[in-house]
mmCIF file with all atom_site columns, C-alpha atoms in Angstrom:
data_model
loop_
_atom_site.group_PDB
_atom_site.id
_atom_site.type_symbol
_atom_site.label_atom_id
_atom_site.label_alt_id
_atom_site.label_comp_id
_atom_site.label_asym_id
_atom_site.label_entity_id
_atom_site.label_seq_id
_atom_site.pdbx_PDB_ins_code
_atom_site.Cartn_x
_atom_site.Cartn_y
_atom_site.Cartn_z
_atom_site.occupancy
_atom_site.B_iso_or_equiv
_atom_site.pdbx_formal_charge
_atom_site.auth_seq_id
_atom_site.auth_comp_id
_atom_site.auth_asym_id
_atom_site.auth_atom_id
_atom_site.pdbx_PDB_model_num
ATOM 1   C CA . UNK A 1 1   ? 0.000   0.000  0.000   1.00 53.00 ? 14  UNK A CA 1
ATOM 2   C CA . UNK A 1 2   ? 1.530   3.358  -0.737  1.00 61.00 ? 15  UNK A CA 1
ATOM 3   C CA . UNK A 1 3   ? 1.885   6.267  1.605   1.00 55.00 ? 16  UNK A CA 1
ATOM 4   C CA . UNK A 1 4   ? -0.539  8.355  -0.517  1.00 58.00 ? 17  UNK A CA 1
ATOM 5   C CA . UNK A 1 5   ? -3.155  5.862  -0.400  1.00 58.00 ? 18  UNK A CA 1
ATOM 6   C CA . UNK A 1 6   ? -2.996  5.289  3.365   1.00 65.00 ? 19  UNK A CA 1
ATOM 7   C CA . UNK A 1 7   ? -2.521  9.345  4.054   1.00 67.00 ? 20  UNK A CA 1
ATOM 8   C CA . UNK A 1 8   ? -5.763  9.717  1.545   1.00 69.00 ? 21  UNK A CA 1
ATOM 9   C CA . UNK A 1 9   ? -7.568  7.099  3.910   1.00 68.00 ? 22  UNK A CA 1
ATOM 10  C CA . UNK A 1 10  ? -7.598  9.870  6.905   1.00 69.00 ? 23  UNK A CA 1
ATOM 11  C CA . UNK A 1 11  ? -10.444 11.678 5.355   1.00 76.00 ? 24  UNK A CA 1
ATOM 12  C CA . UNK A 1 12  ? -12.008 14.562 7.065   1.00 80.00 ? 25  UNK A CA 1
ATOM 13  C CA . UNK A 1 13  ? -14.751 12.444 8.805   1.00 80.00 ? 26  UNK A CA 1
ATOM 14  C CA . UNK A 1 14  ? -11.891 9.709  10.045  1.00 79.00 ? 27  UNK A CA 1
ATOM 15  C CA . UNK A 1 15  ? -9.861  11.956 11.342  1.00 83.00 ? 28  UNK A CA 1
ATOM 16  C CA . UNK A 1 16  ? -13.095 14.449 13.262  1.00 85.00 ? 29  UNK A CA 1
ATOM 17  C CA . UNK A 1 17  ? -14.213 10.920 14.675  1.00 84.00 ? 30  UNK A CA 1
ATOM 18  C CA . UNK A 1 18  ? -10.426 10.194 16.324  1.00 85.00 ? 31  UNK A CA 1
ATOM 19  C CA . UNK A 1 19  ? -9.958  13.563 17.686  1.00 88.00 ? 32  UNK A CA 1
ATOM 20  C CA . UNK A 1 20  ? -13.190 13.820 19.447  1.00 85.00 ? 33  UNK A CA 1
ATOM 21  C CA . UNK A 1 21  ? -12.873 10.319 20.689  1.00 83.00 ? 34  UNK A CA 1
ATOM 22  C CA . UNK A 1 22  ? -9.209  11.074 22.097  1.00 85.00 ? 35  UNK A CA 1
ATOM 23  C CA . UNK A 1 23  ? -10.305 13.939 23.154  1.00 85.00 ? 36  UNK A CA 1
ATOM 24  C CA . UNK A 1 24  ? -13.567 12.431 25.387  1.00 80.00 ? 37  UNK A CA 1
ATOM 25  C CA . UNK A 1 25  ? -10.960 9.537  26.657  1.00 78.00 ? 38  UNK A CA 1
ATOM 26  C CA . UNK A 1 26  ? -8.717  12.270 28.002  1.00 78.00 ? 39  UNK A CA 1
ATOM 27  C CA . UNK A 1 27  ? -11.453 14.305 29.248  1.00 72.00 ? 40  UNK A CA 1
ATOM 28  C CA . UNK A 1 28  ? -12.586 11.183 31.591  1.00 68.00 ? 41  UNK A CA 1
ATOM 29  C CA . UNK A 1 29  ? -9.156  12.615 33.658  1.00 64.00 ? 42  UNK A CA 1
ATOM 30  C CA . UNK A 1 30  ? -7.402  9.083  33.324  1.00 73.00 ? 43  UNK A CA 1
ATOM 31  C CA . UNK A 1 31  ? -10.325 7.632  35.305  1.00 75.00 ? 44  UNK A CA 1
ATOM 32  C CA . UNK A 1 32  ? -12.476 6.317  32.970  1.00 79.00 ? 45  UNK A CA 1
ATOM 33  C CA . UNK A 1 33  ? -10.433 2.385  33.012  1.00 79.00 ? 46  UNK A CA 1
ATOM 34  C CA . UNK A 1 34  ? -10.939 3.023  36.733  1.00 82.00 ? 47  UNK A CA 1
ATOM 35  C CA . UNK A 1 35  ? -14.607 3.523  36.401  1.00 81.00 ? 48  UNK A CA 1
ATOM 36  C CA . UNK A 1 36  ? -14.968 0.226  34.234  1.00 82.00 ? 49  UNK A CA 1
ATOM 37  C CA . UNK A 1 37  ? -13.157 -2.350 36.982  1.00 87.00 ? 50  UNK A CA 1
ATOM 38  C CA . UNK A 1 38  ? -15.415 -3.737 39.507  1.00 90.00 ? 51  UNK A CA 1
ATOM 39  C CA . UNK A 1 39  ? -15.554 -1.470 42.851  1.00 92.00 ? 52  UNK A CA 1
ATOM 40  C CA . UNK A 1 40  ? -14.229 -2.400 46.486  1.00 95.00 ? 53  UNK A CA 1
ATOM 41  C CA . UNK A 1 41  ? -15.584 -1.147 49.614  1.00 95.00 ? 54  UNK A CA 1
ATOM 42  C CA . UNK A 1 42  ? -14.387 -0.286 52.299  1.00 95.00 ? 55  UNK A CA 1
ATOM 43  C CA . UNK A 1 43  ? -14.341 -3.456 54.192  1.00 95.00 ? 56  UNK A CA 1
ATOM 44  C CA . UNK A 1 44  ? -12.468 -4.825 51.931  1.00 95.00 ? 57  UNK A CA 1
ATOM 45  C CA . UNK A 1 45  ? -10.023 -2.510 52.532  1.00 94.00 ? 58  UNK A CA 1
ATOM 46  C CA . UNK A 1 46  ? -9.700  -2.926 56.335  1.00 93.00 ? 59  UNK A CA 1
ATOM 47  C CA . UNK A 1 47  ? -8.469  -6.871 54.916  1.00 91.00 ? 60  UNK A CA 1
ATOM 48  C CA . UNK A 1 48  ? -6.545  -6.329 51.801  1.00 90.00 ? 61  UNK A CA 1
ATOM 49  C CA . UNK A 1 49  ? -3.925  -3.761 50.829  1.00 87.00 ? 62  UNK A CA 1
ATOM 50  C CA . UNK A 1 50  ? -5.009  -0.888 48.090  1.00 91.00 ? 63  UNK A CA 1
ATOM 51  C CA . UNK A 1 51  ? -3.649  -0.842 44.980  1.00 91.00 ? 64  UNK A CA 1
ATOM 52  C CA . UNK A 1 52  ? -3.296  2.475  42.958  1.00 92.00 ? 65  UNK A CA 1
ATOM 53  C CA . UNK A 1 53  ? -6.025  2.106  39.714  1.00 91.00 ? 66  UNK A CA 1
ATOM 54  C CA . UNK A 1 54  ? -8.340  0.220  42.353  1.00 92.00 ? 67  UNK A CA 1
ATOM 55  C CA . UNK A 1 55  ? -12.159 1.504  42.124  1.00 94.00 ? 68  UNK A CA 1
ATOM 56  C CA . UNK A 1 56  ? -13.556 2.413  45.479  1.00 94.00 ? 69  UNK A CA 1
ATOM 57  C CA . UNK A 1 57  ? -17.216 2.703  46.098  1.00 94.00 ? 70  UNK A CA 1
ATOM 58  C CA . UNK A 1 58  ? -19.255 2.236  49.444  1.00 94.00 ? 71  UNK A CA 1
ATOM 59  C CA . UNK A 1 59  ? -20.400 3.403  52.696  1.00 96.00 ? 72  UNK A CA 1
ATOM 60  C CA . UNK A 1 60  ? -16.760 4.755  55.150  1.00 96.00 ? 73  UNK A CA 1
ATOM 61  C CA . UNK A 1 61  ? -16.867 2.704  57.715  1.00 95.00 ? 74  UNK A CA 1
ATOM 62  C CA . UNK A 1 62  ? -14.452 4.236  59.978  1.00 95.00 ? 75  UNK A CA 1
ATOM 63  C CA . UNK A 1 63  ? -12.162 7.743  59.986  1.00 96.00 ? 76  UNK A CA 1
ATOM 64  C CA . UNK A 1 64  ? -9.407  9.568  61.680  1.00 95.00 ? 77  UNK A CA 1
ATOM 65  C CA . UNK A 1 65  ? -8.795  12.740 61.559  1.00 95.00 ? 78  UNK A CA 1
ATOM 66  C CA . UNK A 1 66  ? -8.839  15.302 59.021  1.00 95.00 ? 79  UNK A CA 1
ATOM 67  C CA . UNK A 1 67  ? -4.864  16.036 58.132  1.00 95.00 ? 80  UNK A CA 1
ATOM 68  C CA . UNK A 1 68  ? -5.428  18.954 54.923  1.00 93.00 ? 81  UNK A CA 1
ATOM 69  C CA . UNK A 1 69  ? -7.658  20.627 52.948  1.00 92.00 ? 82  UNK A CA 1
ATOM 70  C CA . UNK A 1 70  ? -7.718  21.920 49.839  1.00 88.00 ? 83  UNK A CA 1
ATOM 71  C CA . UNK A 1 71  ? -8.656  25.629 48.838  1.00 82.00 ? 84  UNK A CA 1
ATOM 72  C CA . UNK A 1 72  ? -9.334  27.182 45.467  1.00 73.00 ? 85  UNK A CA 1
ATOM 73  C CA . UNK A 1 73  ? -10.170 30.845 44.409  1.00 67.00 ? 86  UNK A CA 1
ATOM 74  C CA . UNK A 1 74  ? -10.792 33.104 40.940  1.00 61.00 ? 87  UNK A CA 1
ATOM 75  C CA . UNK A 1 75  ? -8.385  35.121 39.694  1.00 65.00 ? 88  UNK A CA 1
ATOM 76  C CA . UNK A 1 76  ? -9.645  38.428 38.163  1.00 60.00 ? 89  UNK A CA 1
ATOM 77  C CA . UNK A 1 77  ? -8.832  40.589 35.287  1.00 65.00 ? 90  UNK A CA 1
ATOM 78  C CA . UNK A 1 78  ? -7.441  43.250 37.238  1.00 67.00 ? 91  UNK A CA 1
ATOM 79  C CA . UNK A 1 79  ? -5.133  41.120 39.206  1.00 61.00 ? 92  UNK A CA 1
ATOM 80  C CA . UNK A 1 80  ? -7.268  40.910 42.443  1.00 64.00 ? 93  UNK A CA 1
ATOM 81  C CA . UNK A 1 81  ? -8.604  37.282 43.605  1.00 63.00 ? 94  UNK A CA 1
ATOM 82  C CA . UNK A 1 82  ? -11.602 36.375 45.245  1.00 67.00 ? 95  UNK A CA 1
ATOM 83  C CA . UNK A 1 83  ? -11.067 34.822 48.950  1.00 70.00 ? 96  UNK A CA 1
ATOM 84  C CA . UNK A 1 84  ? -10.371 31.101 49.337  1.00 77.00 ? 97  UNK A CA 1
ATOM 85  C CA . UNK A 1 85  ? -12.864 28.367 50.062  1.00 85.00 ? 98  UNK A CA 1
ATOM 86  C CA . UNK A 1 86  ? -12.171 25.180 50.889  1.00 88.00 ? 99  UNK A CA 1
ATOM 87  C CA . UNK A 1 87  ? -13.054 22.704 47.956  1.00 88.00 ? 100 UNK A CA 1
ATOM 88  C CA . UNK A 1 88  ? -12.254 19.587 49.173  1.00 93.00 ? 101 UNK A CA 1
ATOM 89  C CA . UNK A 1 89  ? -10.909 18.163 52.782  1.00 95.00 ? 102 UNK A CA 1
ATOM 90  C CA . UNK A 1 90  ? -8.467  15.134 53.479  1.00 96.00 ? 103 UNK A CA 1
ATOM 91  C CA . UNK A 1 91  ? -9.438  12.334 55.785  1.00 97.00 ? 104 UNK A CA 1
ATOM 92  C CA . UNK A 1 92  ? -7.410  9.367  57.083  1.00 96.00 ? 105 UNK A CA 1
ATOM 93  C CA . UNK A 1 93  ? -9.275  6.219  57.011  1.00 96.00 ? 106 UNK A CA 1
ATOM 94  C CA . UNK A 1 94  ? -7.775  2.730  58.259  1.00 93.00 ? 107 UNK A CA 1
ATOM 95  C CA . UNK A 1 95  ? -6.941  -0.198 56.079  1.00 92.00 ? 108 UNK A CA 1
ATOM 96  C CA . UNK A 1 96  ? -5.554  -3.984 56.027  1.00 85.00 ? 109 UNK A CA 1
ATOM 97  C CA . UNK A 1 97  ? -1.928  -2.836 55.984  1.00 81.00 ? 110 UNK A CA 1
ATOM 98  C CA . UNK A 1 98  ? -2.205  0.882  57.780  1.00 90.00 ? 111 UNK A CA 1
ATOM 99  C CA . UNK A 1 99  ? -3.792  3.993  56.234  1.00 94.00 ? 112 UNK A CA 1
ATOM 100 C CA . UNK A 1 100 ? -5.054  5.425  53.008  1.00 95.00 ? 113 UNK A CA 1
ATOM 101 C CA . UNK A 1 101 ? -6.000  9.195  52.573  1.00 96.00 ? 114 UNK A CA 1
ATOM 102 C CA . UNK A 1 102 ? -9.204  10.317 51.630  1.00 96.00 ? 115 UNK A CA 1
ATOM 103 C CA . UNK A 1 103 ? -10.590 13.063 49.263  1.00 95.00 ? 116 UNK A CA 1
ATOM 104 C CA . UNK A 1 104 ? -13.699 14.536 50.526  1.00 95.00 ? 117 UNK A CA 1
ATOM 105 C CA . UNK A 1 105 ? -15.865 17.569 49.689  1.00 93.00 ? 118 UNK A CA 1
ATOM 106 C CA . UNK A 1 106 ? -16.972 19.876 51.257  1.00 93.00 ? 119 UNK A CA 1
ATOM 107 C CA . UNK A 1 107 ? -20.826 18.713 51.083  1.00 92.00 ? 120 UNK A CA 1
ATOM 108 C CA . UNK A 1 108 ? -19.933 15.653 53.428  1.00 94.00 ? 121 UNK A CA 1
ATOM 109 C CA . UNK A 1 109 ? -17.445 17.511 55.833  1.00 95.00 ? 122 UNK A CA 1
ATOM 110 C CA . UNK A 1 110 ? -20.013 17.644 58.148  1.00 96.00 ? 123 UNK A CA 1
ATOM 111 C CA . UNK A 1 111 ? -20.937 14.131 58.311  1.00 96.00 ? 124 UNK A CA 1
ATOM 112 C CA . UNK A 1 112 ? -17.403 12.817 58.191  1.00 96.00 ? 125 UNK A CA 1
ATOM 113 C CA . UNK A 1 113 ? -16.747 15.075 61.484  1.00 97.00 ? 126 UNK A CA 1
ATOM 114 C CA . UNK A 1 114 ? -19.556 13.153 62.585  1.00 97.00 ? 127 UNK A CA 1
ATOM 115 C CA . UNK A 1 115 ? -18.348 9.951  61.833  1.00 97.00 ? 128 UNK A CA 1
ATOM 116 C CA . UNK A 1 116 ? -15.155 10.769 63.037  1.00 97.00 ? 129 UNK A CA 1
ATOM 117 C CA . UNK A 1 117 ? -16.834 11.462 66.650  1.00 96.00 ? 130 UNK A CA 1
ATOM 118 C CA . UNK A 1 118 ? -18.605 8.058  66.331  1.00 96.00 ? 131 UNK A CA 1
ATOM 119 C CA . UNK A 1 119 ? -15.285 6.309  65.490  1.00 96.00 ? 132 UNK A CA 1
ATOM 120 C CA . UNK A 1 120 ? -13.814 7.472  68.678  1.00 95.00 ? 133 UNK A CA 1
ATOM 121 C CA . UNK A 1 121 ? -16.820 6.257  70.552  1.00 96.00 ? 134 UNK A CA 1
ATOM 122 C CA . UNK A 1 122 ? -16.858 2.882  68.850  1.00 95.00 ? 135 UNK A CA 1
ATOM 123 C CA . UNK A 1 123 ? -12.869 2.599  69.784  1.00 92.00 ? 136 UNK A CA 1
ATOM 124 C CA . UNK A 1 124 ? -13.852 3.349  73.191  1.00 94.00 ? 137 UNK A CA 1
ATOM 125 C CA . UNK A 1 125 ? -16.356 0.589  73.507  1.00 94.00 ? 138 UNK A CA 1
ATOM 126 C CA . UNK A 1 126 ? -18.957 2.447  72.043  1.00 93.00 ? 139 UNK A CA 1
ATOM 127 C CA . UNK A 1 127 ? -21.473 1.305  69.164  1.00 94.00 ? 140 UNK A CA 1
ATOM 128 C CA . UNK A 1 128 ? -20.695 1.130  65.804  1.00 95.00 ? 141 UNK A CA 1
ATOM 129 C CA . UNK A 1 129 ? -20.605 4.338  63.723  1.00 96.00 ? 142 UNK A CA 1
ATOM 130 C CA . UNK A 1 130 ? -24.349 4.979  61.807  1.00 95.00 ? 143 UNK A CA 1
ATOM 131 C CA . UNK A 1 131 ? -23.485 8.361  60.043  1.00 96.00 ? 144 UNK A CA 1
ATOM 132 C CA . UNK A 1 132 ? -23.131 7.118  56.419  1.00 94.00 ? 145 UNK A CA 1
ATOM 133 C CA . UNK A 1 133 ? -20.426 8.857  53.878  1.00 96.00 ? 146 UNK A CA 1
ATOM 134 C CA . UNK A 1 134 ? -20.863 7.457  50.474  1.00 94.00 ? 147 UNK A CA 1
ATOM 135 C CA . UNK A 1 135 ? -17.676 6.849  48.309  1.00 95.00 ? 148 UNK A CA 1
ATOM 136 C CA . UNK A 1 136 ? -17.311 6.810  44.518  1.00 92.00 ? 149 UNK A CA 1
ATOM 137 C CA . UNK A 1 137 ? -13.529 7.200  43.500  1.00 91.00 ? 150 UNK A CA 1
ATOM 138 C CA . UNK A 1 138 ? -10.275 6.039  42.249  1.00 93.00 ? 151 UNK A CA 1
ATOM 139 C CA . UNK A 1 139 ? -6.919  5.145  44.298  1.00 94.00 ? 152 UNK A CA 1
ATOM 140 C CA . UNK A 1 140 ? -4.442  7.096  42.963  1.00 93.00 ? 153 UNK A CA 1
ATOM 141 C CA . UNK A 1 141 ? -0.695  8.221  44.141  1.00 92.00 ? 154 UNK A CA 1
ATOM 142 C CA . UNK A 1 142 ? -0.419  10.729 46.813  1.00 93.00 ? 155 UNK A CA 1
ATOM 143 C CA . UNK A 1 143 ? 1.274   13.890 45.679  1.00 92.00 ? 156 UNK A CA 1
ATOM 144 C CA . UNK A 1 144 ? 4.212   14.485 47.490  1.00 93.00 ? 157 UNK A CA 1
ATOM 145 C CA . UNK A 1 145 ? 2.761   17.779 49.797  1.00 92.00 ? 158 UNK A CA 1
ATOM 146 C CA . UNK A 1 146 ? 0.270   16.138 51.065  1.00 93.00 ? 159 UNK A CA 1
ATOM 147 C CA . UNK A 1 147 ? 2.429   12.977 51.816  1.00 94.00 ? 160 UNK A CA 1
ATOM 148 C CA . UNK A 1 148 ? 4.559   14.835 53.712  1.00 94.00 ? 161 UNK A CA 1
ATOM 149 C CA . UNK A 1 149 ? 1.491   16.215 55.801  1.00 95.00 ? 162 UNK A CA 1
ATOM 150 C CA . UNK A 1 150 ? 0.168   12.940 56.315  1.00 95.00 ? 163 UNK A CA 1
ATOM 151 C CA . UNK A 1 151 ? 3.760   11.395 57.501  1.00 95.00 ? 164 UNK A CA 1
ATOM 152 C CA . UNK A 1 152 ? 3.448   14.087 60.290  1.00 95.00 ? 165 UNK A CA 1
ATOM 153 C CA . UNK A 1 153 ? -0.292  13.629 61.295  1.00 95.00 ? 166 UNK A CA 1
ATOM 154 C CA . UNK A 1 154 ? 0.477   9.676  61.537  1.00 94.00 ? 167 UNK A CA 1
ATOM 155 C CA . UNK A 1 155 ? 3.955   10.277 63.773  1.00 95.00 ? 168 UNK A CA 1
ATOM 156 C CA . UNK A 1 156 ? 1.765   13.155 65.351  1.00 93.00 ? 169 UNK A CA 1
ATOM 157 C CA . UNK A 1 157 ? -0.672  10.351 66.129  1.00 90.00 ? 170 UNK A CA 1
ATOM 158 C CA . UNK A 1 158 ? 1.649   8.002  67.976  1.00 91.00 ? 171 UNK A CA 1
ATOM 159 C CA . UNK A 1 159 ? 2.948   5.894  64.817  1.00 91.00 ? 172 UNK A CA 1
ATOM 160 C CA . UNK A 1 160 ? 7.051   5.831  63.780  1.00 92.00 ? 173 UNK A CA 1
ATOM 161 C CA . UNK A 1 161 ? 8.861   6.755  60.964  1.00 92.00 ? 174 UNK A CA 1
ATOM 162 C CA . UNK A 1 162 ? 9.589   2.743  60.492  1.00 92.00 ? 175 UNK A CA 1
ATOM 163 C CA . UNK A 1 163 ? 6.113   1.540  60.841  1.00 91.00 ? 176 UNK A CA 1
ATOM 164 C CA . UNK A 1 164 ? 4.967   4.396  58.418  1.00 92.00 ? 177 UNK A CA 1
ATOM 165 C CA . UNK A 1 165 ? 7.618   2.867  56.112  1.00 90.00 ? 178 UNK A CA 1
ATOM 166 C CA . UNK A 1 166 ? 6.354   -0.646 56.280  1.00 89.00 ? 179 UNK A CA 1
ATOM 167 C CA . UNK A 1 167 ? 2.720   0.535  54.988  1.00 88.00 ? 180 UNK A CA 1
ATOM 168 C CA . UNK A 1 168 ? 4.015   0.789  51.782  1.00 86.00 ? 181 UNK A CA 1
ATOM 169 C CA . UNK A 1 169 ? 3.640   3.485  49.385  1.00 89.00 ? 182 UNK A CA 1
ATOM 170 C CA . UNK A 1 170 ? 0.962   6.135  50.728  1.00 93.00 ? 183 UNK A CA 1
ATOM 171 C CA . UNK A 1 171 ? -2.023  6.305  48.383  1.00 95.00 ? 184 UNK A CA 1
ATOM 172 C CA . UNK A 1 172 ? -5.324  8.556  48.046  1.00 96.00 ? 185 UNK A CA 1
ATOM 173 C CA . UNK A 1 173 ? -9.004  8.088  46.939  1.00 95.00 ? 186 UNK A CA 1
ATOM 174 C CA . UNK A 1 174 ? -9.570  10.569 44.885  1.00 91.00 ? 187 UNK A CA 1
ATOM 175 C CA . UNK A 1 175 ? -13.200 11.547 43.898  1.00 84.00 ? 188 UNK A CA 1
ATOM 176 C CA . UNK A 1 176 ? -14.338 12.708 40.657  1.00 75.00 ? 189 UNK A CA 1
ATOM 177 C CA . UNK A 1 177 ? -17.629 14.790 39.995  1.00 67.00 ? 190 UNK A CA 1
ATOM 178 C CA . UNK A 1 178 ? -19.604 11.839 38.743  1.00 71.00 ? 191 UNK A CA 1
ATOM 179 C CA . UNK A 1 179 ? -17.832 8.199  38.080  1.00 74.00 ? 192 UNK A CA 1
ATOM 180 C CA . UNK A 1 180 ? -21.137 7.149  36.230  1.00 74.00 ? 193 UNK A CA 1
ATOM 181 C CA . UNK A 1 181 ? -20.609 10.621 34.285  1.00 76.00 ? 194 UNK A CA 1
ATOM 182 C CA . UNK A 1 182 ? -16.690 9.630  33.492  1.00 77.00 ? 195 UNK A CA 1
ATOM 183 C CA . UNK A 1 183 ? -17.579 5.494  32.590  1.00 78.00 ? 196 UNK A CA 1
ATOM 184 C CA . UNK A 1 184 ? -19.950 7.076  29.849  1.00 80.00 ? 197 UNK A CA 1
ATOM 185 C CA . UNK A 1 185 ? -17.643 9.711  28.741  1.00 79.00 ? 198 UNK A CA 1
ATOM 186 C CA . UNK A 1 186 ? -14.853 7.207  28.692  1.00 79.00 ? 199 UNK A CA 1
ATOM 187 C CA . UNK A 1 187 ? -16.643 4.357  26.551  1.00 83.00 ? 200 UNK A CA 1
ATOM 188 C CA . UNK A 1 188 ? -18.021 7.052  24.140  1.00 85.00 ? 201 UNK A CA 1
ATOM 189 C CA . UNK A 1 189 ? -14.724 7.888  23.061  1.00 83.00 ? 202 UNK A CA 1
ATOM 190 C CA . UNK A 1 190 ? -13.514 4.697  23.478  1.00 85.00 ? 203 UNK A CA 1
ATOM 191 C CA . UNK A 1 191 ? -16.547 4.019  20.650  1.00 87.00 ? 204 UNK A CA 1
ATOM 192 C CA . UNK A 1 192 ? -15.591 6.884  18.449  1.00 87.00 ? 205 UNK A CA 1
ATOM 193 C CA . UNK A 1 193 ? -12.193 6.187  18.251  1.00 87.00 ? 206 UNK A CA 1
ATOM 194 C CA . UNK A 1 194 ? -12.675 2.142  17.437  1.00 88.00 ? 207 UNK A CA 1
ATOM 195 C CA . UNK A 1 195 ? -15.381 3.472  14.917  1.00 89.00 ? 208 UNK A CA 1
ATOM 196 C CA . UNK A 1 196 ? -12.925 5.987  13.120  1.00 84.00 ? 209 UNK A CA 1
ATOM 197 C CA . UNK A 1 197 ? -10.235 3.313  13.041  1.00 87.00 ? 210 UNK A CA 1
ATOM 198 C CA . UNK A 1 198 ? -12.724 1.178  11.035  1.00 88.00 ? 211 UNK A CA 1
ATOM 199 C CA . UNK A 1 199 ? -14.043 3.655  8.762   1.00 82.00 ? 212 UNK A CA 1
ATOM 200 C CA . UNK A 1 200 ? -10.041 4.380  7.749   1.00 82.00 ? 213 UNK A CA 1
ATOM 201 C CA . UNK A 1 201 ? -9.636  0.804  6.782   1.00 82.00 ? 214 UNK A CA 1
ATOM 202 C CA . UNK A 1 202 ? -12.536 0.668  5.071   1.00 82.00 ? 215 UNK A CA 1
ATOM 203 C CA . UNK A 1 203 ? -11.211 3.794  3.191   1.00 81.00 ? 216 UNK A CA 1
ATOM 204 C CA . UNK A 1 204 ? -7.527  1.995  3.136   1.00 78.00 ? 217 UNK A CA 1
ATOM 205 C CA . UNK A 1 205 ? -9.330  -1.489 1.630   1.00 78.00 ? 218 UNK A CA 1
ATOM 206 C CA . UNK A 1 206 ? -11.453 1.037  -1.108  1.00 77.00 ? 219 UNK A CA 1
ATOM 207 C CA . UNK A 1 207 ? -8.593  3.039  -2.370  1.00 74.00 ? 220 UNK A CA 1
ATOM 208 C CA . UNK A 1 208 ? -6.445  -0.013 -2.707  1.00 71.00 ? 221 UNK A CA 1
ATOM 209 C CA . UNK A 1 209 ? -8.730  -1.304 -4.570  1.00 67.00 ? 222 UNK A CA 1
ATOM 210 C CA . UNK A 1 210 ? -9.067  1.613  -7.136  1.00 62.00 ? 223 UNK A CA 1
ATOM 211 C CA . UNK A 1 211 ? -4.807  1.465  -7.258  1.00 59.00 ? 224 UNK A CA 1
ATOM 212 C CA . UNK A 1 212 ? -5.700  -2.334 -8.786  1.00 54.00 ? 225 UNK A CA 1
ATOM 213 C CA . UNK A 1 213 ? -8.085  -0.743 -11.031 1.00 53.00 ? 226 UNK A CA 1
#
């Protein structure tokens, strides 16, 4: 097959049908494949170790502290910004081998204070905690900032440097808007970009033909 042919395969439509695909796969923020594996909760967790790329979904069962937060704010025209507000808060929740951190916004701050309360409680010989925090996210590396202020709220708590060390690398659940939202974003381009890859051999299997002819 010659280089014209295949480069005359990428017609217009072939090539609008890749780019919007790639596009809408990118778009899904790297966690559409996450979206498409089969969830844990978060009992699982308090048995097995997480594994970054793992899809989290349930009801927190249990929480320590909040160790960060996260604020955002608009910058204007002029130069001025509008004042901060929180967007999202960090939570450290228990697992199998140790910890995990835990993206949270700022609509279930309230109830994850509360479940924190009822946590302590339970620890104490209380009752189980009933405040329920619903969960929809990926596991994803912790960046290094926020690693460091985790290291320091676990030695803060009582734990060592060593034991920190043998939890393994520090991970995060990270939340996305809607992982419903990113799954359908994800296969859409995933659909757009198999069906521009067939329409170009289609083309490629035409114009070879009309070389023959």
């Amino acid at each position: 097959m010659k280089v014209g042919t295949i480069i005359e395969s990428f017609s217009t439509g072939v090539v609008i049908l890749l780019v919007i695909g790639v596009v809408l796969a990118a778009v899904s923020g790297g966690y559409g494949v996450t979206a498409m594996k089969p969830s844990k909760n978060f009992a699982y967790l308090l048995d097995n170790e997480p594994e970054k790329g793992m899809h989290i979904k349930g009801e927190v069962l249990y929480t320590y502290d909040c160790f960060a937060s996260e604020e955002t704010y608009t910058q204007r025209s002029n130069g001025t910004r509008t004042a901060s507000k929180v967007s999202h808060y960090y939570y450290v929740v228990p697992t199998g081998n140790g910890v995990i951190a835990l993206e949270v916004p700022t609509s279930d701050h309230k109830k994850m204070e509360k479940l924190l309360e009822e946590t302590i409680t339970y620890m104490a010989g209380g009752a189980e905690p009933s405040t329920k925090v619903t969960v929809d996210g990926g596991v994803r590396q912790i960046p290094l900032d926020m690693k460091v202020l985790l290291e320091d709220y676990l030695v803060d708590i009582g734990f060592t440097r060593a034991e920190i060390e043998d939890m393994g690398p520090l991970l995060l659940i990270k939340q996305p808007v809607s992982m419903s939202q990113t799954r359908i974003i994800f296969l859409v381009g995933i659909a757009l970009v198999l069906l521009g890859v067939v329409w170009f051999v289609i083309n490629c299997i035409r114009n070879v033909k009309d070389e023959v002819i």
